[in-house]
Structure formats: C-alpha cells, structure tokens
Amino acid sequence: VSFDDRHVYAVRNDNALVALDKETGQEKFASERRDLTIFATNQQSPIIYAATEAGEIIAVRPVLRAGTSGQLVLAPIDAGEPIAMR
C-alpha cells in the first residue's frame, strides 16, 4: 500500500500492516491492529490511509525509531482527490 527508502508496506491476510525489507522481502515489523479492512494505495509518501468497517478513517505513519510508537491523526490531503475506494 506504500513504501519508503527501506521498506514496502503491505497488508497481511489477518489485516495487519507489515513492513517488508525492500532487498530481502523479509517481514521487519507489523502493526498490532487487525480491525483495519480498507486500505488506500499511496505512492507519494509512506503515510498509509486505512479504515475500519465501522467507518473510522486513519492515517498511519511508519515509526522507524526504536522505543517510539504512535498514530498520526491528521494529515493534510487534497479534498478533490479520493484517498480510498472500496
């Protein structure tokens, strides 16, 4: 669904977001959330847009520093372009 310099971000069968090493394809880390069911592809930045069946829409930014975690709750977008389609 997204990528950065070192990782490709994809969705596992259990709906976890996973980071795959670009060179080896090995899974490096995964999200703990399994309730995200709708994802938008983003080729402009590593921010991942996702939604739950209940309608919660979030923007996820990969955290690559050990000891930190978080969820991005607001990201500027161009309202004229859809960010997710089902």
PDB file of C-alpha atoms in Angstrom:
ATOM      1  CA  VAL A   1       0.000   0.000   0.000  1.00  0.00           C
ATOM      2  CA  SER A   2       3.026   2.273   0.432  1.00  0.00           C
ATOM      3  CA  PHE A   3       6.841   2.386   0.528  1.00  0.00           C
ATOM      4  CA  ASP A   4       9.858   4.348   1.718  1.00  0.00           C
ATOM      5  CA  ASP A   5      13.632   4.084   1.224  1.00  0.00           C
ATOM      6  CA  ARG A   6      13.981   0.787   3.095  1.00  0.00           C
ATOM      7  CA  HIS A   7      10.545  -0.848   3.254  1.00  0.00           C
ATOM      8  CA  VAL A   8       7.481  -1.818   1.278  1.00  0.00           C
ATOM      9  CA  TYR A   9       4.298  -1.686   3.353  1.00  0.00           C
ATOM     10  CA  ALA A  10       1.676  -4.324   2.662  1.00  0.00           C
ATOM     11  CA  VAL A  11      -1.373  -5.925   4.256  1.00  0.00           C
ATOM     12  CA  ARG A  12      -1.224  -9.469   5.628  1.00  0.00           C
ATOM     13  CA  ASN A  13      -4.138 -11.933   5.433  1.00  0.00           C
ATOM     14  CA  ASP A  14      -5.065 -11.048   9.044  1.00  0.00           C
ATOM     15  CA  ASN A  15      -5.310  -7.312   8.083  1.00  0.00           C
ATOM     16  CA  ALA A  16      -2.095  -6.365   9.890  1.00  0.00           C
ATOM     17  CA  LEU A  17       0.046  -3.755   8.155  1.00  0.00           C
ATOM     18  CA  VAL A  18       3.543  -5.170   7.631  1.00  0.00           C
ATOM     19  CA  ALA A  19       6.886  -3.671   6.669  1.00  0.00           C
ATOM     20  CA  LEU A  20       8.864  -5.791   4.226  1.00  0.00           C
ATOM     21  CA  ASP A  21      12.559  -5.215   3.622  1.00  0.00           C
ATOM     22  CA  LYS A  22      12.944  -3.957   0.030  1.00  0.00           C
ATOM     23  CA  GLU A  23      16.073  -6.052  -0.585  1.00  0.00           C
ATOM     24  CA  THR A  24      15.201  -9.358   1.098  1.00  0.00           C
ATOM     25  CA  GLY A  25      11.409  -9.351   1.257  1.00  0.00           C
ATOM     26  CA  GLN A  26      11.584 -10.361   4.924  1.00  0.00           C
ATOM     27  CA  GLU A  27       8.955  -9.038   7.305  1.00  0.00           C
ATOM     28  CA  LYS A  28      10.592  -6.484   9.618  1.00  0.00           C
ATOM     29  CA  PHE A  29       7.647  -5.421  11.776  1.00  0.00           C
ATOM     30  CA  ALA A  30       3.849  -5.452  11.842  1.00  0.00           C
ATOM     31  CA  SER A  31       1.017  -3.404  13.299  1.00  0.00           C
ATOM     32  CA  GLU A  32      -0.958  -4.669  16.249  1.00  0.00           C
ATOM     33  CA  ARG A  33      -4.306  -3.561  14.785  1.00  0.00           C
ATOM     34  CA  ARG A  34      -6.335  -6.147  12.903  1.00  0.00           C
ATOM     35  CA  ASP A  35      -9.546  -4.134  12.528  1.00  0.00           C
ATOM     36  CA  LEU A  36      -8.401  -2.111   9.504  1.00  0.00           C
ATOM     37  CA  THR A  37     -10.154  -3.563   6.465  1.00  0.00           C
ATOM     38  CA  ILE A  38      -9.978  -0.901   3.751  1.00  0.00           C
ATOM     39  CA  PHE A  39      -6.649   0.495   2.514  1.00  0.00           C
ATOM     40  CA  ALA A  40      -5.679   3.169   0.000  1.00  0.00           C
ATOM     41  CA  THR A  41      -2.522   2.913  -2.071  1.00  0.00           C
ATOM     42  CA  ASN A  42      -0.144   5.848  -1.577  1.00  0.00           C
ATOM     43  CA  GLN A  43       2.797   6.252  -3.956  1.00  0.00           C
ATOM     44  CA  GLN A  44       3.687   9.800  -2.893  1.00  0.00           C
ATOM     45  CA  SER A  45       4.672   9.255   0.763  1.00  0.00           C
ATOM     46  CA  PRO A  46       4.953   6.438   3.321  1.00  0.00           C
ATOM     47  CA  ILE A  47       1.691   7.520   5.001  1.00  0.00           C
ATOM     48  CA  ILE A  48      -0.879   4.735   4.828  1.00  0.00           C
ATOM     49  CA  TYR A  49      -4.595   5.560   4.753  1.00  0.00           C
ATOM     50  CA  ALA A  50      -6.869   2.899   6.191  1.00  0.00           C
ATOM     51  CA  ALA A  51     -10.401   2.474   7.532  1.00  0.00           C
ATOM     52  CA  THR A  52     -12.365   0.105   9.707  1.00  0.00           C
ATOM     53  CA  GLU A  53     -15.713  -1.471   8.840  1.00  0.00           C
ATOM     54  CA  ALA A  54     -17.240   0.910  11.405  1.00  0.00           C
ATOM     55  CA  GLY A  55     -16.073   3.920   9.356  1.00  0.00           C
ATOM     56  CA  GLU A  56     -13.052   5.084  11.368  1.00  0.00           C
ATOM     57  CA  ILE A  57     -10.507   6.522   8.921  1.00  0.00           C
ATOM     58  CA  ILE A  58      -6.876   6.851   9.999  1.00  0.00           C
ATOM     59  CA  ALA A  59      -3.551   7.847   8.536  1.00  0.00           C
ATOM     60  CA  VAL A  60      -0.656   5.675   9.674  1.00  0.00           C
ATOM     61  CA  ARG A  61       2.939   6.827   9.524  1.00  0.00           C
ATOM     62  CA  PRO A  62       5.621   4.155   9.979  1.00  0.00           C
ATOM     63  CA  VAL A  63       7.681   4.768  13.119  1.00  0.00           C
ATOM     64  CA  LEU A  64      11.240   3.660  12.390  1.00  0.00           C
ATOM     65  CA  ARG A  65      12.923   4.710  15.660  1.00  0.00           C
ATOM     66  CA  ALA A  66      13.217   2.118  18.396  1.00  0.00           C
ATOM     67  CA  GLY A  67      11.253   2.953  21.530  1.00  0.00           C
ATOM     68  CA  THR A  68       8.696   5.174  19.831  1.00  0.00           C
ATOM     69  CA  SER A  69       5.160   4.474  18.743  1.00  0.00           C
ATOM     70  CA  GLY A  70       2.146   6.468  17.752  1.00  0.00           C
ATOM     71  CA  GLN A  71      -0.649   7.102  15.361  1.00  0.00           C
ATOM     72  CA  LEU A  72      -0.889  10.059  13.033  1.00  0.00           C
ATOM     73  CA  VAL A  73      -4.353  11.528  13.496  1.00  0.00           C
ATOM     74  CA  LEU A  74      -4.318  14.328  10.949  1.00  0.00           C
ATOM     75  CA  ALA A  75      -2.636  14.639   7.589  1.00  0.00           C
ATOM     76  CA  PRO A  76      -3.344  17.357   5.032  1.00  0.00           C
ATOM     77  CA  ILE A  77      -4.914  15.992   1.852  1.00  0.00           C
ATOM     78  CA  ASP A  78      -6.366  17.486  -1.277  1.00  0.00           C
ATOM     79  CA  ALA A  79     -10.114  17.113  -0.740  1.00  0.00           C
ATOM     80  CA  GLY A  80     -10.624  16.920  -4.502  1.00  0.00           C
ATOM     81  CA  GLU A  81      -8.986  13.507  -4.744  1.00  0.00           C
ATOM     82  CA  PRO A  82     -10.342  10.280  -3.181  1.00  0.00           C
ATOM     83  CA  ILE A  83      -7.957   8.624  -0.749  1.00  0.00           C
ATOM     84  CA  ALA A  84      -9.756   5.267  -0.537  1.00  0.00           C
ATOM     85  CA  MET A  85     -12.197   3.404  -2.679  1.00  0.00           C
ATOM     86  CA  ARG A  86     -13.988   0.212  -1.915  1.00  0.00           C
TER      87      ARG A  86
END
